[in-house]
């Protein structure tokens, strides 16, 4: 057995019983293995343990704990704060554990902890099923679910955690438990929003929902019409059936063939729709929004996975990301005026602001039923500064912070934990959980008293 300690940075580390791939500084694969989705994150782990199975996860966790190494856990590596990797840490990397199994009779979907949303959609679609997740297929199912999970199916079927029926978790002492409503119910409660604070989730079991082809895509409006469009959209959604949703965003039209050349580079307001139902029904429902006169109407029938991956090409891995999130209970005219002022100054083609509807089925689950505290909010809002050029990062940060500072007073007070950056303080983590925070602290004390899992939006033990 290797007896290297955390402070020894030269000798190779050998994790006893490990069958996957171990990657260290100096290895050819190192730079690719340590890179995460946000290109502005540049961390240098001591060891990246690409696990082949649960036994490997246990071996890596035991190894790190016994040697006092910091542990980081990587699912899809998508968190904008780059929390899937950490300098000098041992990274438990689940990127080779992406299997998804569908049981169509029981409508259950078993997903390994390193799967991406695209893996889940690919596996479920042939069965006419889907799991409610997020809007970019390259995002990891693990981090997304552990923080809540919101997207096109939220209004109809709730958050990802609302469809989670069971999870297999490797705990800090290396033991493996299955958590559900009957077994370790306190752990099952905590992982449905409490992030990676309680262990490594190696398998998630979700309930699948009937989804096959949907009617979806964008409507784009003149930016200066946004106050009227936002007002109409907000009123429209309040009455719309839950099978219909549409998130609102500001954008700059990218110079790609999918858009007419005369729109390229133009700052606009957009709504990306998704109706889980037939075309004629979608047409009838969307008529009032079409009456507002979109400059471009790209709504049409498509397989659900096509909508889920429609933005992948625009947002490849490696761009510079900086963002700020809040929940919104009421979209006031004052807030809309602030939106327009800052949207006019979108700093780059990739930068944006999104408002994701989280009413409907999300509201039918009690605020204390899971750690996700903002069940009364109508929208999850995120202001997003993005660009390929690292030289523009400061400008992205400035625009994002100024926009957020101006808008935050109109918010519900907390932001989505999956969208908190690394320069936001502990008070923002506490605010994200509201009244559920003390119960999370209790669960943390019970399942991770030594705070082994601290490379995350950390829940304190006291
Ligand atoms: C471009 C973009 C689009 C997004 N869109 C959406 C969206 O539509 N809806 C939405 O809800 N969210 C969205 N998010 C936020 C997303 O939910 C988070 O970034 C989430 O953390 C990604 O999960 P991951 O597994 O890829 O993250 P990672 O970076 O791998 O990990 C994030 C955190 O989760 C922990 N973790 C990861 N895997 C495990 C595991 N198996 N067990 C225990 N802990 C683990 C990590 O330790 C880390 O603390 C988006 C993010 C980006 C950057």
Coordinates of C-alpha atoms and ligand atoms in Angstrom, one line a residue:
X1 CA 0.0 0.0 0.0
X2 CA 1.1 3.5 -0.8
X3 CA 1.7 5.7 2.3
X4 CA 2.1 9.0 0.6
X5 CA 0.5 12.0 2.5
X6 CA -1.3 15.0 1.2
X7 CA 1.7 17.2 1.5
X8 CA 3.9 15.0 -0.7
X9 CA 3.3 16.4 -4.2
X10 CA 5.9 14.4 -6.2
X11 CA 5.4 10.7 -5.8
X12 CA 2.6 9.0 -7.7
X13 CA -0.5 8.1 -5.7
X14 CA -1.8 4.6 -5.9
X15 CA -5.3 4.0 -4.6
X16 CA -5.6 0.4 -3.4
X17 CA -8.3 -1.6 -5.2
X18 CA -9.0 1.1 -7.7
X19 CA -9.9 -0.2 -11.2
X20 CA -10.6 3.0 -13.1
X21 CA -8.1 5.6 -14.4
X22 CA -5.9 7.7 -12.1
X23 CA -4.7 11.0 -13.6
X24 CA -2.0 13.2 -12.0
X25 CA -0.1 16.4 -12.8
X26 CA 2.3 15.6 -15.7
X27 CA 0.0 13.0 -17.3
X28 CA -1.0 13.6 -20.9
X29 CA -4.7 13.4 -19.9
X30 CA -4.3 15.9 -17.0
X31 CA -5.2 19.2 -18.6
X32 CA -8.3 17.8 -20.3
X33 CA -9.3 15.9 -17.2
X34 CA -9.1 19.0 -14.9
X35 CA -10.9 21.3 -17.3
X36 CA -14.6 22.1 -16.4
X37 CA -17.4 23.7 -18.4
X38 CA -16.5 27.2 -17.2
X39 CA -13.3 28.1 -19.0
X40 CA -12.4 30.7 -16.4
X41 CA -11.9 28.0 -13.8
X42 CA -8.2 26.9 -13.6
X43 CA -7.7 24.4 -10.8
X44 CA -4.9 21.8 -10.4
X45 CA -6.1 18.7 -8.5
X46 CA -3.5 16.4 -6.9
X47 CA -5.3 13.3 -8.3
X48 CA -8.2 12.8 -10.5
X49 CA -9.8 9.4 -9.9
X50 CA -12.0 8.5 -12.9
X51 CA -14.1 5.8 -11.2
X52 CA -15.4 2.8 -13.1
X53 CA -17.9 1.7 -10.5
X54 CA -19.2 2.2 -7.0
X55 CA -16.3 0.2 -5.5
X56 CA -13.9 2.7 -7.1
X57 CA -15.9 5.6 -5.5
X58 CA -15.6 3.9 -2.1
X59 CA -11.8 3.2 -2.6
X60 CA -11.2 6.9 -3.6
X61 CA -13.3 8.3 -0.7
X62 CA -11.5 6.0 1.8
X63 CA -8.1 6.9 0.4
X64 CA -8.8 10.7 0.6
X65 CA -10.3 10.5 4.1
X66 CA -7.5 8.4 5.5
X67 CA -4.8 10.6 4.1
X68 CA -6.4 13.9 4.9
X69 CA -6.8 14.9 1.2
X70 CA -9.4 17.4 0.3
X71 CA -12.2 15.6 -1.7
X72 CA -13.9 17.1 -4.7
X73 CA -16.7 15.3 -6.5
X74 CA -17.3 15.8 -10.2
X75 CA -20.5 14.8 -11.9
X76 CA -20.9 16.6 -15.2
X77 CA -18.4 19.3 -14.3
X78 CA -20.9 22.0 -15.3
X79 CA -21.2 24.1 -12.1
X80 CA -20.2 27.7 -13.1
X81 CA -18.2 28.0 -9.9
X82 CA -16.2 24.9 -11.0
X83 CA -17.0 23.0 -7.9
X84 CA -16.3 19.6 -9.6
X85 CA -12.5 20.2 -9.3
X86 CA -10.3 21.7 -6.6
X87 CA -6.6 22.6 -6.4
X88 CA -4.6 19.9 -4.5
X89 CA -7.7 17.8 -4.0
X90 CA -8.5 14.2 -4.9
X91 CA -11.3 14.5 -7.4
X92 CA -13.8 11.6 -7.5
X93 CA -14.7 11.9 -11.1
X94 CA -17.9 10.1 -12.2
X95 CA -17.5 10.9 -15.9
X96 CA -17.1 7.2 -16.8
X97 CA -20.3 6.3 -14.9
X98 CA -23.0 7.5 -17.3
X99 CA -25.3 4.5 -17.8
X100 CA -29.1 5.0 -17.8
X101 CA -31.6 2.2 -17.5
X102 CA -35.3 2.6 -18.2
X103 CA -38.0 0.3 -16.8
X104 CA -41.0 1.3 -19.0
X105 CA -43.5 -0.8 -17.0
X106 CA -42.7 0.9 -13.8
X107 CA -41.8 4.1 -15.5
X108 CA -38.6 4.2 -13.5
X109 CA -35.3 5.6 -14.8
X110 CA -32.0 4.6 -13.1
X111 CA -29.2 7.0 -13.8
X112 CA -25.6 6.7 -12.8
X113 CA -24.0 9.7 -11.1
X114 CA -21.8 10.9 -14.0
X115 CA -24.6 11.0 -16.6
X116 CA -25.3 14.2 -18.5
X117 CA -28.9 15.4 -19.2
X118 CA -28.4 14.3 -22.9
X119 CA -27.7 10.7 -21.7
X120 CA -31.0 10.7 -19.8
X121 CA -33.0 12.2 -22.7
X122 CA -31.4 9.8 -25.2
X123 CA -32.3 6.8 -23.0
X124 CA -35.9 7.8 -22.1
X125 CA -37.2 9.2 -25.4
X126 CA -37.7 5.9 -27.2
X127 CA -40.0 4.8 -24.4
X128 CA -42.1 8.0 -24.7
X129 CA -40.8 9.1 -21.3
X130 CA -38.7 12.0 -19.9
X131 CA -37.3 13.1 -16.6
X132 CA -37.7 16.8 -15.7
X133 CA -34.2 18.3 -15.9
X134 CA -32.5 21.5 -17.3
X135 CA -32.2 23.2 -20.7
X136 CA -28.7 22.2 -21.8
X137 CA -27.9 18.6 -22.6
X138 CA -24.3 18.8 -21.5
X139 CA -25.2 19.6 -17.8
X140 CA -24.6 16.8 -15.3
X141 CA -27.7 15.1 -13.8
X142 CA -26.0 14.8 -10.4
X143 CA -25.2 18.4 -9.5
X144 CA -28.4 19.6 -11.2
X145 CA -30.6 17.2 -9.2
X146 CA -28.8 17.7 -5.9
X147 CA -29.6 21.4 -6.1
X148 CA -33.2 21.1 -7.4
X149 CA -33.3 20.8 -11.2
X150 CA -35.5 23.1 -13.2
X151 CA -36.3 23.3 -16.9
X152 CA -39.0 22.8 -19.6
X153 CA -41.0 20.2 -17.6
X154 CA -41.0 22.0 -14.3
X155 CA -44.5 23.5 -14.6
X156 CA -46.0 20.2 -15.5
X157 CA -44.0 17.7 -13.5
X158 CA -42.1 19.7 -10.9
X159 CA -38.4 19.9 -10.2
X160 CA -36.0 17.0 -10.9
X161 CA -36.0 16.3 -7.1
X162 CA -39.8 16.0 -7.2
X163 CA -39.4 13.0 -9.5
X164 CA -36.5 11.4 -7.5
X165 CA -37.7 8.2 -5.8
X166 CA -34.4 6.7 -4.6
X167 CA -30.7 7.4 -4.5
X168 CA -27.6 5.2 -3.8
X169 CA -25.2 7.2 -1.7
X170 CA -21.5 6.6 -0.7
X171 CA -21.2 8.3 2.7
X172 CA -18.1 9.9 4.3
X173 CA -17.1 6.7 6.1
X174 CA -17.2 4.7 2.8
X175 CA -20.4 2.9 3.5
X176 CA -23.1 2.7 0.9
X177 CA -26.8 3.4 1.7
X178 CA -30.0 3.6 -0.3
X179 CA -32.0 6.6 0.6
X180 CA -35.7 7.0 -0.1
X181 CA -38.9 7.9 1.8
X182 CA -38.5 4.9 4.1
X183 CA -34.8 4.3 4.3
X184 CA -32.7 7.1 5.6
X185 CA -35.6 9.6 5.0
X186 CA -33.5 12.4 6.6
X187 CA -30.8 11.8 4.1
X188 CA -33.3 11.5 1.3
X189 CA -34.8 14.9 2.3
X190 CA -31.3 16.5 2.5
X191 CA -30.0 15.4 -0.9
X192 CA -33.1 16.8 -2.7
X193 CA -31.7 20.3 -2.8
X194 CA -28.8 20.3 -0.3
X195 CA -26.2 19.7 -3.0
X196 CA -23.1 17.4 -2.6
X197 CA -23.0 18.0 1.2
X198 CA -23.9 14.5 2.3
X199 CA -22.1 12.0 0.1
X200 CA -21.5 10.8 -3.4
X201 CA -24.7 9.9 -5.2
X202 CA -23.8 7.0 -7.5
X203 CA -27.3 6.2 -8.8
X204 CA -30.4 8.3 -9.0
X205 CA -33.8 6.6 -9.6
X206 CA -36.4 8.9 -11.1
X207 CA -40.0 8.5 -12.0
X208 CA -40.4 9.1 -15.8
X209 CA -43.2 11.1 -17.3
X210 CA -45.1 10.8 -20.6
X211 CA -43.3 13.1 -23.1
X212 CA -42.5 12.3 -26.7
X213 CA -42.6 15.1 -29.4
X214 CA -43.3 18.6 -28.1
X215 CA -44.0 21.9 -29.7
X216 CA -41.2 24.3 -28.9
X217 CA -38.7 26.8 -30.0
X218 CA -38.2 30.6 -29.8
X219 CA -40.3 33.7 -30.5
X220 CA -38.1 36.8 -30.8
X221 CA -39.3 40.3 -30.2
X222 CA -37.9 43.8 -30.6
X223 CA -35.9 44.6 -27.5
X224 CA -37.7 47.9 -27.0
X225 CA -41.0 46.0 -26.9
X226 CA -39.8 44.0 -23.9
X227 CA -41.8 45.8 -21.2
X228 CA -45.1 44.9 -23.0
X229 CA -43.9 41.4 -23.9
X230 CA -42.7 40.6 -20.4
X231 CA -46.0 41.9 -18.9
X232 CA -48.0 39.9 -21.4
X233 CA -45.9 36.8 -20.9
X234 CA -46.1 37.0 -17.1
X235 CA -50.0 37.4 -17.2
X236 CA -50.3 34.7 -19.9
X237 CA -48.3 32.1 -18.0
X238 CA -50.4 32.7 -14.8
X239 CA -53.4 31.3 -16.7
X240 CA -51.7 28.8 -19.1
X241 CA -52.0 25.1 -18.7
X242 CA -49.1 23.4 -17.0
X243 CA -48.2 21.4 -20.1
X244 CA -47.1 24.8 -21.6
X245 CA -44.1 26.7 -20.5
X246 CA -41.8 29.4 -21.9
X247 CA -38.8 31.0 -20.4
X248 CA -38.0 34.6 -21.1
X249 CA -34.6 35.8 -22.0
X250 CA -32.6 38.7 -23.5
X251 CA -30.2 37.7 -26.2
X252 CA -28.0 38.8 -29.1
X253 CA -29.0 36.9 -32.2
X254 CA -26.0 34.7 -33.2
X255 CA -24.6 34.8 -36.7
X256 CA -25.8 31.4 -37.7
X257 CA -28.0 30.1 -40.5
X258 CA -30.9 29.3 -38.2
X259 CA -31.6 33.0 -38.0
X260 CA -32.1 35.5 -41.0
X261 CA -29.0 37.5 -41.7
X262 CA -30.7 40.8 -41.0
X263 CA -31.2 39.8 -37.4
X264 CA -27.6 38.7 -36.8
X265 CA -26.0 40.7 -34.0
X266 CA -29.3 42.4 -32.9
X267 CA -30.1 42.5 -29.2
X268 CA -33.6 41.1 -28.7
X269 CA -36.1 39.7 -26.2
X270 CA -37.0 36.1 -26.6
X271 CA -39.4 33.4 -25.2
X272 CA -38.4 29.8 -25.7
X273 CA -41.6 27.7 -25.6
X274 CA -42.3 24.1 -24.8
X275 CA -45.7 22.6 -25.1
X276 CA -46.1 18.9 -24.2
X277 CA -49.1 18.4 -26.4
X278 CA -50.3 18.5 -30.0
X279 CA -49.5 21.3 -32.5
X280 CA -53.1 22.5 -33.0
X281 CA -53.5 22.9 -29.2
X282 CA -50.2 24.7 -29.0
X283 CA -51.2 27.0 -31.8
X284 CA -54.5 27.8 -30.1
X285 CA -52.8 28.5 -26.7
X286 CA -50.0 30.6 -28.2
X287 CA -52.3 32.8 -30.3
X288 CA -52.3 35.7 -27.8
X289 CA -48.5 35.7 -27.7
X290 CA -48.3 35.6 -31.5
X291 CA -50.7 38.5 -31.6
X292 CA -47.9 40.6 -29.9
X293 CA -46.1 40.4 -33.3
X294 CA -42.8 38.5 -32.8
X295 CA -40.1 39.5 -35.3
X296 CA -39.2 35.8 -35.6
X297 CA -41.4 32.8 -34.8
X298 CA -39.4 29.5 -34.6
X299 CA -41.9 27.4 -32.8
X300 CA -42.6 24.0 -34.2
X301 CA -42.9 20.3 -33.5
X302 CA -39.8 18.4 -32.5
X303 CA -38.7 15.5 -30.4
X304 CA -38.2 16.6 -26.8
X305 CA -34.4 15.8 -26.9
X306 CA -34.0 18.2 -29.8
X307 CA -35.3 21.1 -27.7
X308 CA -33.1 19.9 -24.8
X309 CA -30.0 20.2 -26.9
X310 CA -30.9 23.2 -29.1
X311 CA -28.4 25.5 -27.3
X312 CA -25.5 23.1 -27.0
X313 CA -23.7 24.4 -30.1
X314 CA -24.0 28.0 -29.0
X315 CA -22.6 27.2 -25.6
X316 CA -19.7 24.7 -25.9
X317 CA -17.4 23.8 -23.1
X318 CA -14.6 26.3 -22.3
X319 CA -16.3 29.7 -22.5
X320 CA -15.8 32.3 -19.7
X321 CA -18.9 32.3 -17.4
X322 CA -20.0 34.6 -14.6
X323 CA -23.5 34.9 -13.3
X324 CA -25.9 35.9 -10.5
X325 CA -29.2 34.3 -9.6
X326 CA -32.3 35.2 -7.7
X327 CA -35.8 33.9 -7.3
X328 CA -38.7 36.2 -8.2
X329 CA -42.2 36.1 -6.8
X330 CA -43.7 39.0 -8.6
X331 CA -42.5 40.6 -11.9
X332 CA -43.2 44.3 -11.2
X333 CA -43.2 47.1 -13.8
X334 CA -40.3 48.7 -11.9
X335 CA -38.2 45.5 -12.2
X336 CA -39.1 45.3 -15.9
X337 CA -37.7 48.8 -16.4
X338 CA -34.5 47.7 -14.7
X339 CA -34.3 44.7 -17.0
X340 CA -34.6 46.7 -20.1
X341 CA -32.0 49.3 -19.0
X342 CA -29.4 46.5 -18.5
X343 CA -30.5 44.4 -21.5
X344 CA -29.7 47.3 -23.8
X345 CA -26.1 46.9 -22.5
X346 CA -25.7 43.1 -23.0
X347 CA -21.9 43.0 -23.1
X348 CA -21.3 40.1 -25.5
X349 CA -23.1 37.9 -28.0
X350 CA -23.3 35.0 -25.5
X351 CA -24.5 37.1 -22.5
X352 CA -28.0 36.9 -21.5
X353 CA -30.7 37.0 -18.7
X354 CA -33.1 34.2 -18.2
X355 CA -36.4 33.9 -16.2
X356 CA -37.4 30.3 -15.8
X357 CA -41.0 29.6 -14.8
X358 CA -41.2 27.4 -11.7
X359 CA -44.9 27.6 -10.8
X360 CA -47.5 24.8 -11.5
X361 CA -46.4 21.4 -10.2
X362 CA -43.4 23.0 -8.3
X363 CA -45.9 25.0 -6.2
X364 CA -47.9 21.9 -5.3
X365 CA -45.0 20.5 -3.2
X366 CA -44.7 22.0 0.3
X367 CA -41.9 24.5 1.0
X368 CA -40.5 22.2 3.8
X369 CA -40.9 18.9 1.9
X370 CA -37.4 19.3 0.4
X371 CA -34.6 21.8 1.0
X372 CA -35.6 23.8 -2.1
X373 CA -37.1 26.7 -0.2
X374 CA -38.5 29.0 -2.9
X375 CA -41.5 27.0 -3.9
X376 CA -43.7 30.1 -3.8
X377 CA -41.5 31.9 -6.4
X378 CA -42.8 32.1 -9.9
X379 CA -39.4 32.4 -11.6
X380 CA -35.8 31.4 -11.2
X381 CA -33.8 34.3 -12.6
X382 CA -30.2 34.3 -13.8
X383 CA -28.1 37.1 -15.2
X384 CA -25.4 35.5 -17.4
X385 CA -22.1 37.1 -18.6
X386 CA -20.5 34.8 -21.2
X387 CA -17.7 35.1 -23.8
X388 CA -15.0 33.0 -25.3
X389 CA -12.3 35.6 -24.6
X390 CA -10.7 35.5 -21.1
X391 CA -9.8 39.2 -21.7
X392 CA -13.5 40.1 -21.4
X393 CA -14.1 38.4 -18.0
X394 CA -13.8 41.7 -16.0
X395 CA -16.4 43.4 -18.3
X396 CA -18.7 40.4 -17.9
X397 CA -18.4 40.5 -14.1
X398 CA -19.0 44.3 -14.0
X399 CA -22.2 44.1 -16.2
X400 CA -23.5 41.0 -14.3
X401 CA -22.9 42.6 -10.8
X402 CA -24.4 46.0 -11.8
X403 CA -27.5 44.3 -13.3
X404 CA -27.9 42.1 -10.3
X405 CA -27.3 44.9 -7.7
X406 CA -30.1 46.9 -9.4
X407 CA -32.5 44.0 -9.6
X408 CA -31.9 42.1 -6.4
X409 CA -34.2 44.4 -4.3
X410 CA -37.1 43.2 -6.5
X411 CA -36.3 39.5 -5.8
X412 CA -37.6 37.0 -3.2
X413 CA -34.3 37.3 -1.3
X414 CA -32.4 34.1 -2.3
X415 CA -31.0 32.6 -5.4
X416 CA -30.9 29.0 -6.9
X417 CA -28.0 27.2 -5.1
X418 CA -26.9 25.6 -8.4
X419 CA -26.3 29.1 -9.8
X420 CA -24.2 30.7 -7.0
X421 CA -20.7 31.7 -7.9
X422 CA -17.6 31.1 -5.9
X423 CA -17.3 34.7 -4.8
X424 CA -20.7 34.8 -3.1
X425 CA -20.6 34.5 0.7
X426 CA -22.0 32.0 3.1
X427 CA -25.0 34.3 3.6
X428 CA -26.1 33.6 0.1
X429 CA -26.0 29.8 0.7
X430 CA -28.1 30.3 3.9
X431 CA -30.5 32.6 2.0
X432 CA -30.9 30.0 -0.8
X433 CA -32.4 27.6 1.8
X434 CA -34.4 30.0 3.9
X435 CA -36.4 28.2 6.6
X436 CA -35.0 24.9 5.6
X437 CA -31.4 25.8 6.5
X438 CA -31.5 24.6 10.2
X439 CA -32.7 21.1 9.1
X440 CA -29.9 20.9 6.6
X441 CA -27.4 21.7 9.3
X442 CA -28.9 18.9 11.4
X443 CA -28.6 16.4 8.5
X444 CA -25.0 17.6 7.8
X445 CA -24.1 16.9 11.5
X446 CA -25.6 13.5 11.2
X447 CA -24.1 12.4 7.9
X448 CA -20.9 14.5 7.6
X449 CA -19.9 15.8 11.0
X450 CA -16.2 16.2 9.8
X451 CA -17.3 18.2 6.7
X452 CA -15.4 15.8 4.3
X453 CA -17.7 17.1 1.6
X454 CA -16.9 20.8 1.6
X455 CA -16.1 21.6 -2.1
X456 CA -19.6 22.7 -2.7
X457 CA -22.1 25.3 -1.5
X458 CA -21.3 24.3 2.0
X459 CA -23.7 23.5 4.8
X460 CA -22.0 24.1 8.1
X461 CA -22.1 21.6 10.9
X462 CA -23.0 24.2 13.5
Ligands
LIG1 C1 -24.8 26.6 -19.1 C2 -25.5 26.1 -17.9 C3 -26.8 25.8 -18.0 C4 -27.5 25.4 -16.9 N1 -28.9 25.1 -17.0 C5 -29.6 24.7 -15.9 C6 -30.9 24.4 -16.0 O1 -31.6 24.5 -17.1 N2 -31.6 24.0 -14.9 C7 -31.0 23.8 -13.7 O2 -31.6 23.4 -12.8 N3 -29.6 24.1 -13.6 C8 -28.9 24.5 -14.7 N4 -27.6 24.8 -14.5 C9 -27.0 24.7 -13.2 C10 -26.6 23.3 -13.0 O3 -27.7 22.6 -12.3 C11 -25.4 23.2 -12.0 O4 -24.3 23.7 -12.7 C12 -25.1 21.8 -11.6 O5 -24.2 21.8 -10.5 C13 -24.4 20.9 -12.7 O6 -24.2 19.6 -12.3 P1 -22.9 18.9 -12.7 O7 -23.0 17.5 -12.1 O8 -22.6 19.1 -14.1 O9 -21.9 19.8 -11.8 P2 -20.4 19.5 -11.2 O10 -19.7 20.8 -11.5 O11 -19.8 18.2 -11.6 O12 -20.7 19.5 -9.6 C14 -21.4 20.5 -9.0 C15 -21.6 20.3 -7.5 O13 -22.3 19.0 -7.3 C16 -21.5 18.1 -6.6 N5 -21.7 16.8 -7.2 C17 -21.6 16.5 -8.6 N6 -21.8 15.2 -8.8 C18 -22.1 14.7 -7.6 C19 -22.5 13.4 -7.1 N7 -22.7 12.4 -8.0 N8 -22.7 13.2 -5.8 C20 -22.5 14.2 -4.9 N9 -22.2 15.4 -5.3 C21 -22.0 15.7 -6.6 C22 -20.1 18.6 -6.8 O14 -19.2 18.1 -5.8 C23 -20.2 20.1 -6.8 O15 -20.3 20.6 -5.5 C24 -26.9 25.2 -15.6 C25 -25.5 25.5 -15.6 C26 -24.8 25.9 -16.7 C27 -23.4 26.2 -16.6

